[in-house]
Tab-separated table of C-alpha atoms in Angstrom:
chain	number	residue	atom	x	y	z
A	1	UNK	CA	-31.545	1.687	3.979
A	2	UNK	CA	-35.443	1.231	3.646
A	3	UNK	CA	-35.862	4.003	1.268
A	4	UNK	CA	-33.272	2.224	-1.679
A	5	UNK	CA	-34.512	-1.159	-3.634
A	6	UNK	CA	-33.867	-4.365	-2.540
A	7	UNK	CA	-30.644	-5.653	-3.368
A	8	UNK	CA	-29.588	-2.665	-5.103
A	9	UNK	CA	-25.974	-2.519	-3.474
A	10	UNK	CA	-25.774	-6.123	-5.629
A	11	UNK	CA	-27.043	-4.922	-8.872
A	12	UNK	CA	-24.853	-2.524	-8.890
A	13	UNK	CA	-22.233	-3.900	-8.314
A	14	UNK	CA	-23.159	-7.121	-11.075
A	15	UNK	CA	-23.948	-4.344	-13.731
A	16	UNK	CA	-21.025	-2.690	-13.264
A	17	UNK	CA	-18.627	-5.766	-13.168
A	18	UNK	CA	-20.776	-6.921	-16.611
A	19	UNK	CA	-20.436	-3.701	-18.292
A	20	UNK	CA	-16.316	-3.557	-17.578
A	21	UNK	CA	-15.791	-6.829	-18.638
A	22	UNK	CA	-17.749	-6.428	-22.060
A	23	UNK	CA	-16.716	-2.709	-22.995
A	24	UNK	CA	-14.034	-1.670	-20.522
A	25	UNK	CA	-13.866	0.093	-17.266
A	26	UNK	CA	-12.881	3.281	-18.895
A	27	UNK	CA	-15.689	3.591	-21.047
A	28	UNK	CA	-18.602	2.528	-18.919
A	29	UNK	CA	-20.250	5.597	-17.316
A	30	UNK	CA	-22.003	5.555	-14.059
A	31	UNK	CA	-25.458	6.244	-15.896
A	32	UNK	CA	-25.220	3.277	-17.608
A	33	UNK	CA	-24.161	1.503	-14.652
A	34	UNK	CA	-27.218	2.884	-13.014
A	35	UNK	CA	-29.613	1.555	-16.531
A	36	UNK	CA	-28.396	-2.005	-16.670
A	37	UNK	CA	-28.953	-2.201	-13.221
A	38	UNK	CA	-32.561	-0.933	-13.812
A	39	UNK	CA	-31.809	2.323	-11.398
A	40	UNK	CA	-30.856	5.489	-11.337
A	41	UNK	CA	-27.798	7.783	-11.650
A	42	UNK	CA	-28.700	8.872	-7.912
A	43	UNK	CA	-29.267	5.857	-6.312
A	44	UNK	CA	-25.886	4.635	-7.838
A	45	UNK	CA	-24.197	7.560	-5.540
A	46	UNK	CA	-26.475	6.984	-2.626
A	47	UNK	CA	-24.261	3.544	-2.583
A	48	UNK	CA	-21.284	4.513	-4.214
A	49	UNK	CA	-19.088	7.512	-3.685
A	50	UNK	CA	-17.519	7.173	-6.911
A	51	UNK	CA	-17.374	4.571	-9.604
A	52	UNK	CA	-14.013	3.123	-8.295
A	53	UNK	CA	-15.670	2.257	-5.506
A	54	UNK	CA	-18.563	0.134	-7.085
A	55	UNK	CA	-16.055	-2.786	-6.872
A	56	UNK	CA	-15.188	-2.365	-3.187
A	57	UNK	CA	-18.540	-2.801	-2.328
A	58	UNK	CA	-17.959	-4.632	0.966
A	59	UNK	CA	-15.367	-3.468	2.463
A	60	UNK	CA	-16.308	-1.169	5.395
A	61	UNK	CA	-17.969	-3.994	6.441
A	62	UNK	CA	-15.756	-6.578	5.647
A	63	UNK	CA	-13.368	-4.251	8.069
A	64	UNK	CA	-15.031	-3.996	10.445
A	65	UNK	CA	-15.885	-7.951	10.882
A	66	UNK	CA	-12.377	-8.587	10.816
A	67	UNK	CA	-11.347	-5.732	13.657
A	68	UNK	CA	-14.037	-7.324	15.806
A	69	UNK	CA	-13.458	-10.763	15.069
A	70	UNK	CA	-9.638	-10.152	16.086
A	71	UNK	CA	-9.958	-8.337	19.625
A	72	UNK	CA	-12.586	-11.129	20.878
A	73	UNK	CA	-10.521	-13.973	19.752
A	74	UNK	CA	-9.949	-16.230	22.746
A	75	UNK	CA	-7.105	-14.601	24.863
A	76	UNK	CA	-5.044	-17.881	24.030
A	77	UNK	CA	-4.757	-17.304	20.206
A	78	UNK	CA	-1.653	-16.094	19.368
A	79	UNK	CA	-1.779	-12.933	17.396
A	80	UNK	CA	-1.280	-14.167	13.567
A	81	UNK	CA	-3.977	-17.224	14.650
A	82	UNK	CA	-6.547	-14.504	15.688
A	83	UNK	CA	-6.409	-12.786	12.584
A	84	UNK	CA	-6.046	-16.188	10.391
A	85	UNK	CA	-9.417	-17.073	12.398
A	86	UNK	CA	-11.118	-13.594	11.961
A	87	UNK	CA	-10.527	-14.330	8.299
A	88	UNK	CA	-11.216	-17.667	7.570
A	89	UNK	CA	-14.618	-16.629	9.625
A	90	UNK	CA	-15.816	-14.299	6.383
A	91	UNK	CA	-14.691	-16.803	3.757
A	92	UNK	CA	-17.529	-18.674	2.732
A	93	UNK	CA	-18.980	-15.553	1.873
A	94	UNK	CA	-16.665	-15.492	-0.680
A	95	UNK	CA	-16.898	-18.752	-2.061
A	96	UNK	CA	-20.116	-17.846	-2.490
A	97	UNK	CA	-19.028	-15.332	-4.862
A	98	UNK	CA	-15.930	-16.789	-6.776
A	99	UNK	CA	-16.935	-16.002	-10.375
A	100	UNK	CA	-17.697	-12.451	-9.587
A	101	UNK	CA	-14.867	-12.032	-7.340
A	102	UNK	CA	-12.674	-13.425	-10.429
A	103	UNK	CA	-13.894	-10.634	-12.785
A	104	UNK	CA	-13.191	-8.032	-10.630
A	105	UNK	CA	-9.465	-8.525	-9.963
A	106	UNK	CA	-8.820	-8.890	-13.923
A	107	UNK	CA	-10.736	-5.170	-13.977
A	108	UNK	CA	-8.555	-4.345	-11.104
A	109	UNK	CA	-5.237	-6.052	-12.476
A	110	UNK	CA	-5.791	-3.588	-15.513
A	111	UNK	CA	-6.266	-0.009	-13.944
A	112	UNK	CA	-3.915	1.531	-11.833
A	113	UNK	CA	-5.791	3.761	-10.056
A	114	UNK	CA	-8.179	0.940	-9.009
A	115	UNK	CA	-4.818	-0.517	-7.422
A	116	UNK	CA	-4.297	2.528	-5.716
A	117	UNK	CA	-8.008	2.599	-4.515
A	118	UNK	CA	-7.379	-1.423	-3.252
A	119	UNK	CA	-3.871	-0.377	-1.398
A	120	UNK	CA	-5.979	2.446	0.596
A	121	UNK	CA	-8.345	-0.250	1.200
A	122	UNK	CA	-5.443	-2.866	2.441
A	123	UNK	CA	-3.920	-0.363	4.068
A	124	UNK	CA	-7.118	0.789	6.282
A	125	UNK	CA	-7.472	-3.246	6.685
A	126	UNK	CA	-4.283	-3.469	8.279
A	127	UNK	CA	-4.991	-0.315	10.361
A	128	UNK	CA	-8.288	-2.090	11.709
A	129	UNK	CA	-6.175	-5.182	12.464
A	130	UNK	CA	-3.536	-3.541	14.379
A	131	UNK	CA	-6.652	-1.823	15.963
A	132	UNK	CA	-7.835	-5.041	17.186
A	133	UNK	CA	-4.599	-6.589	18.428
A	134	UNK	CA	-4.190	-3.181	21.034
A	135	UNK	CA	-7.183	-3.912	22.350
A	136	UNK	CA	-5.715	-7.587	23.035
A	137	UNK	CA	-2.647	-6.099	24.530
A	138	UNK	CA	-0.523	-6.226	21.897
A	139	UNK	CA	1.543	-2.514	21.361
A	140	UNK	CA	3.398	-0.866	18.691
A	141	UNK	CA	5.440	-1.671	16.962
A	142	UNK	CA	4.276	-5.418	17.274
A	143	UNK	CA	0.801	-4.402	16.046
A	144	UNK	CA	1.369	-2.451	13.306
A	145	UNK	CA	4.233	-5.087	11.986
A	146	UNK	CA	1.719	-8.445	12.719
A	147	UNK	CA	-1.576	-6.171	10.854
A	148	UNK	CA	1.162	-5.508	7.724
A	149	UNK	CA	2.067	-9.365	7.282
A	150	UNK	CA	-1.351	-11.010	7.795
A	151	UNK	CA	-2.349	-8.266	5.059
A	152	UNK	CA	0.012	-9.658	2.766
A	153	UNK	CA	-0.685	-13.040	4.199
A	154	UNK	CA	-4.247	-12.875	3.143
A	155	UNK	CA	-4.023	-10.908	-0.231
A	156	UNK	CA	-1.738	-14.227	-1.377
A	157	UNK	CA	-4.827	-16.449	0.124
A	158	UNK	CA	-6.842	-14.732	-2.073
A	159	UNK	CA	-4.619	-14.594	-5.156
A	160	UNK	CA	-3.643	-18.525	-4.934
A	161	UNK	CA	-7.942	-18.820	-4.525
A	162	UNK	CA	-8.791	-17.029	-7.587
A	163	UNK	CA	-6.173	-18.603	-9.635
A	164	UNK	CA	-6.813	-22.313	-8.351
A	165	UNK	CA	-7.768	-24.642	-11.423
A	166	UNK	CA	-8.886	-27.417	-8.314
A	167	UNK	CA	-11.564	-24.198	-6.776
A	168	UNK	CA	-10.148	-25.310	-3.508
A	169	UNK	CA	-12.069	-22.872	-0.564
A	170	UNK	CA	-10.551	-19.492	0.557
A	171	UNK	CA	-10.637	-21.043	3.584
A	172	UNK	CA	-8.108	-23.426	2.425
A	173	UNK	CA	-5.989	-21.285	0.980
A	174	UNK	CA	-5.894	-18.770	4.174
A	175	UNK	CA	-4.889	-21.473	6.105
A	176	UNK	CA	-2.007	-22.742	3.347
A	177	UNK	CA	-0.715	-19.111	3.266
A	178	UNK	CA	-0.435	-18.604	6.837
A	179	UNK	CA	1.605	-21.720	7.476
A	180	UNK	CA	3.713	-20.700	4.324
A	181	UNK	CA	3.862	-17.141	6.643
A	182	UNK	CA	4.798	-19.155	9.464
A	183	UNK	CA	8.016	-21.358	7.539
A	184	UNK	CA	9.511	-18.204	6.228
A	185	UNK	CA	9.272	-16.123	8.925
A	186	UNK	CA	11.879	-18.848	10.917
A	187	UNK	CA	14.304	-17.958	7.864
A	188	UNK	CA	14.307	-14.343	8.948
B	1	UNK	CA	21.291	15.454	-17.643
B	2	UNK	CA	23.878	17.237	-19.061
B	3	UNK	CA	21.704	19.898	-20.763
B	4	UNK	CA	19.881	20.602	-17.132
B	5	UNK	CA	21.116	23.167	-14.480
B	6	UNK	CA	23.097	21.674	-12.317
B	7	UNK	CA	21.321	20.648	-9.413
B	8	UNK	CA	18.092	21.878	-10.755
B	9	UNK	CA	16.341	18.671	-9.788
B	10	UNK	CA	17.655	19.437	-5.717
B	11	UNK	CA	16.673	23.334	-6.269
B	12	UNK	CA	12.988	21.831	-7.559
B	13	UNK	CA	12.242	19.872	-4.646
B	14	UNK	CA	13.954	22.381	-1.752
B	15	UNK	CA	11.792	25.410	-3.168
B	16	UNK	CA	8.754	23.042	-3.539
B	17	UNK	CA	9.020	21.961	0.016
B	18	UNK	CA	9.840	25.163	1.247
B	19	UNK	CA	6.380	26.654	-1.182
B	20	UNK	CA	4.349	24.039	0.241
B	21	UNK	CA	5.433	24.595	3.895
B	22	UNK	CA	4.924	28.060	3.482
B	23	UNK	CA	1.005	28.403	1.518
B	24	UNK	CA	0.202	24.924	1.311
B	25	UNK	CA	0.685	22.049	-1.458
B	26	UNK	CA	-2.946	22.293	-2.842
B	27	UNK	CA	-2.499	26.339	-3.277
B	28	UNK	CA	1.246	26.300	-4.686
B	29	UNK	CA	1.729	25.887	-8.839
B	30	UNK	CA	4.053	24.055	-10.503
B	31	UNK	CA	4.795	27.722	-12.182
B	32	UNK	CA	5.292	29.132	-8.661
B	33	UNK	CA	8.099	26.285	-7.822
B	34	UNK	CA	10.085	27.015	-11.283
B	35	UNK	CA	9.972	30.236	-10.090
B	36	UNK	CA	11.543	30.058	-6.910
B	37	UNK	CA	14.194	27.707	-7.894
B	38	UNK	CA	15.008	29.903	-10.717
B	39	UNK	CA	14.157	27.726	-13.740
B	40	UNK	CA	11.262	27.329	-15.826
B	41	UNK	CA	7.845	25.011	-15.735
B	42	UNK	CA	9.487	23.147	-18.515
B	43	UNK	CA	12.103	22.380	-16.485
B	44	UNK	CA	10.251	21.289	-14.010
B	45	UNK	CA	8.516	18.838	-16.244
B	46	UNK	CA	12.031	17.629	-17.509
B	47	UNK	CA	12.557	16.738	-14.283
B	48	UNK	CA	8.802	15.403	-12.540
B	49	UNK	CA	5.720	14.411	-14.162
B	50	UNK	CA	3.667	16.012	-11.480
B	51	UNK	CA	3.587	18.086	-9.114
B	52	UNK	CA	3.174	14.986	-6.628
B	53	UNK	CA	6.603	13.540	-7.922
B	54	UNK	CA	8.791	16.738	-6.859
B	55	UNK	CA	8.239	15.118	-3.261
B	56	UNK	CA	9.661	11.748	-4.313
B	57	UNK	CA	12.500	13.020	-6.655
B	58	UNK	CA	15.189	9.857	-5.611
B	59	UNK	CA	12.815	7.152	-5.200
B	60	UNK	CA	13.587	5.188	-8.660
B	61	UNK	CA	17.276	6.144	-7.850
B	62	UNK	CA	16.618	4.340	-4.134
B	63	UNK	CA	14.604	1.706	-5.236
B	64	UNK	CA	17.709	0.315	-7.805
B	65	UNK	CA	20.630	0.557	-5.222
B	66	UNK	CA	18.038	-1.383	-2.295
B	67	UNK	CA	17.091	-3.811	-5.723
B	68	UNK	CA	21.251	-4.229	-6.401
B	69	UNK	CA	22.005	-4.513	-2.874
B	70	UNK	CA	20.244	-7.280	-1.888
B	71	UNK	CA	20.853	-8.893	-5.055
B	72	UNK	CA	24.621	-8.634	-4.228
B	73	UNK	CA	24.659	-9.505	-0.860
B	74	UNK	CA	27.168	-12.266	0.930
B	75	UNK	CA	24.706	-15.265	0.354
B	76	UNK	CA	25.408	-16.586	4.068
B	77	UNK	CA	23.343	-13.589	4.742
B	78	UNK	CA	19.804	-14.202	5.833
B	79	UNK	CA	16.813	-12.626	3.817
B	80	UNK	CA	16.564	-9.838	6.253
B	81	UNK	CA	20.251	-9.106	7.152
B	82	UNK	CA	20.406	-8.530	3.134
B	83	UNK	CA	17.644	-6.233	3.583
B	84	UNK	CA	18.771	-4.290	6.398
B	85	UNK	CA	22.670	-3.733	5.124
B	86	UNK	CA	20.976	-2.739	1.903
B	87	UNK	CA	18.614	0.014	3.851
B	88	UNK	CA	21.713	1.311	5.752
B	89	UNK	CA	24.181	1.742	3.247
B	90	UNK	CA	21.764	3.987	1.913
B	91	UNK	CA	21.136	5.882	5.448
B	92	UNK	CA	23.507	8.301	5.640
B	93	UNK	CA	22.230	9.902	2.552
B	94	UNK	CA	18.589	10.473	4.578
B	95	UNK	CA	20.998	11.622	7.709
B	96	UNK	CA	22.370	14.325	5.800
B	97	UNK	CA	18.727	15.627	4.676
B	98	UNK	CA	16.920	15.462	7.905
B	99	UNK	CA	15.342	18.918	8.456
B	100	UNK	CA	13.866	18.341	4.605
B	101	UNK	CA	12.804	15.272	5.129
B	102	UNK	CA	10.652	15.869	8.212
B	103	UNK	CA	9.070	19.066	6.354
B	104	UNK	CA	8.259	16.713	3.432
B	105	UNK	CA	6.403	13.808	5.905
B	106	UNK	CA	4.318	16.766	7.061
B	107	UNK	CA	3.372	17.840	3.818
B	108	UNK	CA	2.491	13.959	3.017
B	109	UNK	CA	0.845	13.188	5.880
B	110	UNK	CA	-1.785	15.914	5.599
B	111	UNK	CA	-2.933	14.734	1.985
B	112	UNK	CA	-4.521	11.671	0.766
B	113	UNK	CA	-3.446	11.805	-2.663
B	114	UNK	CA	0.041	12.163	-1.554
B	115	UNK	CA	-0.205	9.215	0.427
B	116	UNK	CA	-1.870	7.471	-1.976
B	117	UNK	CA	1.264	7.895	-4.412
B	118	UNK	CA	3.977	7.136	-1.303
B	119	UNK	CA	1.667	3.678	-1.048
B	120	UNK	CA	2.524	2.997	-4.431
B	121	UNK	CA	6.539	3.615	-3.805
B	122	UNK	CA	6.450	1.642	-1.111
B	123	UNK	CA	4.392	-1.158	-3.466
B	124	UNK	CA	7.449	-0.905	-5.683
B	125	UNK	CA	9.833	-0.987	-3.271
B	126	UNK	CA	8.452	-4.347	-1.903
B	127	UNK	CA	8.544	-5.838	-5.526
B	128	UNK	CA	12.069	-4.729	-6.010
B	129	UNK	CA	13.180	-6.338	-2.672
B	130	UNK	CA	11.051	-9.795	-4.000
B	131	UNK	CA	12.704	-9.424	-7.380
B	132	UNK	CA	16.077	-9.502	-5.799
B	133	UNK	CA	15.259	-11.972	-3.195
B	134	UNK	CA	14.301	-14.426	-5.960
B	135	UNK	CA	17.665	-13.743	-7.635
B	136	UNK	CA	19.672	-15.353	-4.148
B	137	UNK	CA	17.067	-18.484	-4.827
B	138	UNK	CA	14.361	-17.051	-2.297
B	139	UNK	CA	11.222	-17.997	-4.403
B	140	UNK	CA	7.325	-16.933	-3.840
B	141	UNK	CA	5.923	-16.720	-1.449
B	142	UNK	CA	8.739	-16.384	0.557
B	143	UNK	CA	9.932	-13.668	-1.288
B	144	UNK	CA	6.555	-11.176	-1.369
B	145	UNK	CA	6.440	-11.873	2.286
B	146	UNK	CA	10.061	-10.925	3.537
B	147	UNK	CA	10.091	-8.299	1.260
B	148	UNK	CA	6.232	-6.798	2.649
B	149	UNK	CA	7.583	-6.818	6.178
B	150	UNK	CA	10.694	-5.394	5.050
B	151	UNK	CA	9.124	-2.055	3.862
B	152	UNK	CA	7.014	-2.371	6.445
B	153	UNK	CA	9.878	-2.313	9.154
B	154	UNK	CA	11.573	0.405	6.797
B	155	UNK	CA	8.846	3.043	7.139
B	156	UNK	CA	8.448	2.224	11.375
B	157	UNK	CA	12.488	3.252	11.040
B	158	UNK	CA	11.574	5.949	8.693
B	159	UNK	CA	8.990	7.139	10.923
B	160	UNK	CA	10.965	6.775	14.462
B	161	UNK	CA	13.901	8.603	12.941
B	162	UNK	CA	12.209	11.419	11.936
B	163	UNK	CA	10.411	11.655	15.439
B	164	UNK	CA	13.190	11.013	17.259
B	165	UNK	CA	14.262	14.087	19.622
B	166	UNK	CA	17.695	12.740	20.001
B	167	UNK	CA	18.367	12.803	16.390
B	168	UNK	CA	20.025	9.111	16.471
B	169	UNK	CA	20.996	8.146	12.931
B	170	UNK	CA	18.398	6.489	10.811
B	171	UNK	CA	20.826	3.414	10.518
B	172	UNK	CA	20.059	3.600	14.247
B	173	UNK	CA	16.202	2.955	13.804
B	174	UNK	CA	16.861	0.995	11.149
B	175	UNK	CA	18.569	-1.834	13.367
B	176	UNK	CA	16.266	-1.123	15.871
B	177	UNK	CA	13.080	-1.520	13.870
B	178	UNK	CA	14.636	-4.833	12.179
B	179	UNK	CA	15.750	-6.265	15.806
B	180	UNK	CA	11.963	-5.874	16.832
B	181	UNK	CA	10.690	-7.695	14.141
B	182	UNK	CA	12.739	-10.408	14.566
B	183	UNK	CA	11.176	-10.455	18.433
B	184	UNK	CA	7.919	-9.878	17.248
B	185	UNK	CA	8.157	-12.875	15.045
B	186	UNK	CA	8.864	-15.180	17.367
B	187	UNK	CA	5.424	-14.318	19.158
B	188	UNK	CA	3.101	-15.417	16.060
């Protein structure tokens, strides 16, 4: 990554998320992207594929914490606690980034085809997860079925986060909506 | 409808499966399937608003009667017993298009925009079954969760059923699917 500016992934990313919020996602155009940020048009695809994916900046990464965090959880976790721990293990990262992490889902909320981009992106999620929880001896269809509900499990933590007057942590509200996962699944 | 062929939607989607089988669903025009079924591009557009749609021509249809069924449901019922009954009442409908519907999951299964648009049924799917959970006083998050594991133990009965060399019934996999993950439950 030596060859690209410091930081550029991130200036991207906060130009972008400043230029959709002030004129629209629609009618922001990558070059401009690129100019706010104080770059260029080519360095904005030497990050980005496209500009949908300017606001999943993190998430190959973010994927591939979680599918490592999950197979070396302590052979004692059950399955739906390694995955609760794997994510509560990234979530002061985005604390860190609340405000920003706020704007982006009202630009997402908005667009559908930036909620079909973030279903591909749950769905590979839950694909790493059930990954993960083979490797800890866990088989289809008991993989696939525990990566699909800690998916959902964790896109509620992160809804009830962003929309929490008190700012309580993610890690809070992971932990809230897995014991919520936990009560309803007795009612099954 | 009653200005349409009869049938024409059924003759849309048979010849577009049976085009896309044959020379692929990138390489095969919307002009091409009016053709073969014998009606015109018009038509077609009466009847789809892409070409993507001719490969989900019932879903709306689907997603209503799983929506009423579960809303109507004996309320000793559990969440997912609603669920189930409402998936296999509508089963022998699939049974009696087998051969089409295994030609159609190969033709989705080899393109990413096609997937992209069955994640999105699915999505709706789930927020019909949470919509009529919340009608039999099953409130959030109760509701998104039962109703995200539903769909997701729908498509592993969709799946096994179609991959199934015995041919057993999809109401089959469906209590199959539903019995495993009640057992997988009980493990998180």
């Amino acid at each position: 990554m030596g060859r690209w500016p410091a930081g550029a992934q991130e200036r991207l990313q906060e130009a972008a998320i400043e230029l959709f919020t002030e004129r629209g996602y629609e009618r922001t155009t990558v070059a401009e992207i690129a100019k706010r940020a104080g770059l260029t048009e080519r360095t904005f695809y030497n990050h980005f594929a496209d500009k949908r994916e300017v606001l999943f900046p993190d998430q190959d990464r973010f994927i591939a914490e979680i599918r490592e965090a999950v197979g070396a959880a302590p052979a004692e976790q059950s399955p739906l606690d390694a995955v609760l721990a794997a994510f509560t293990a990234t979530s002061d990262w985005f604390d860190q980034r609340r405000d920003a992490s706020q704007r982006r889902r009202h630009i997402l909320d908005a667009h559908t085809d930036l909620r079909e981009r973030e279903r591909a992106k749950m769905a590979a999620l839950g694909e790493a997860i059930a990954d993960a929880l083979r490797t800890r001896g866990i088989y289809d269809p008991a993989a696939t079925l525990t990566a699909t509900v800690s998916v959902a499990a964790y896109q509620l933590a992160s809804a009830r986060w962003l929309a929490d007057p008190q700012h309580a942590t993610l890690g809070h509200h992971l932990h809230t909506s897995f014991d919520d996962l936990h009560r309803t699944a007795s009612t099954w």
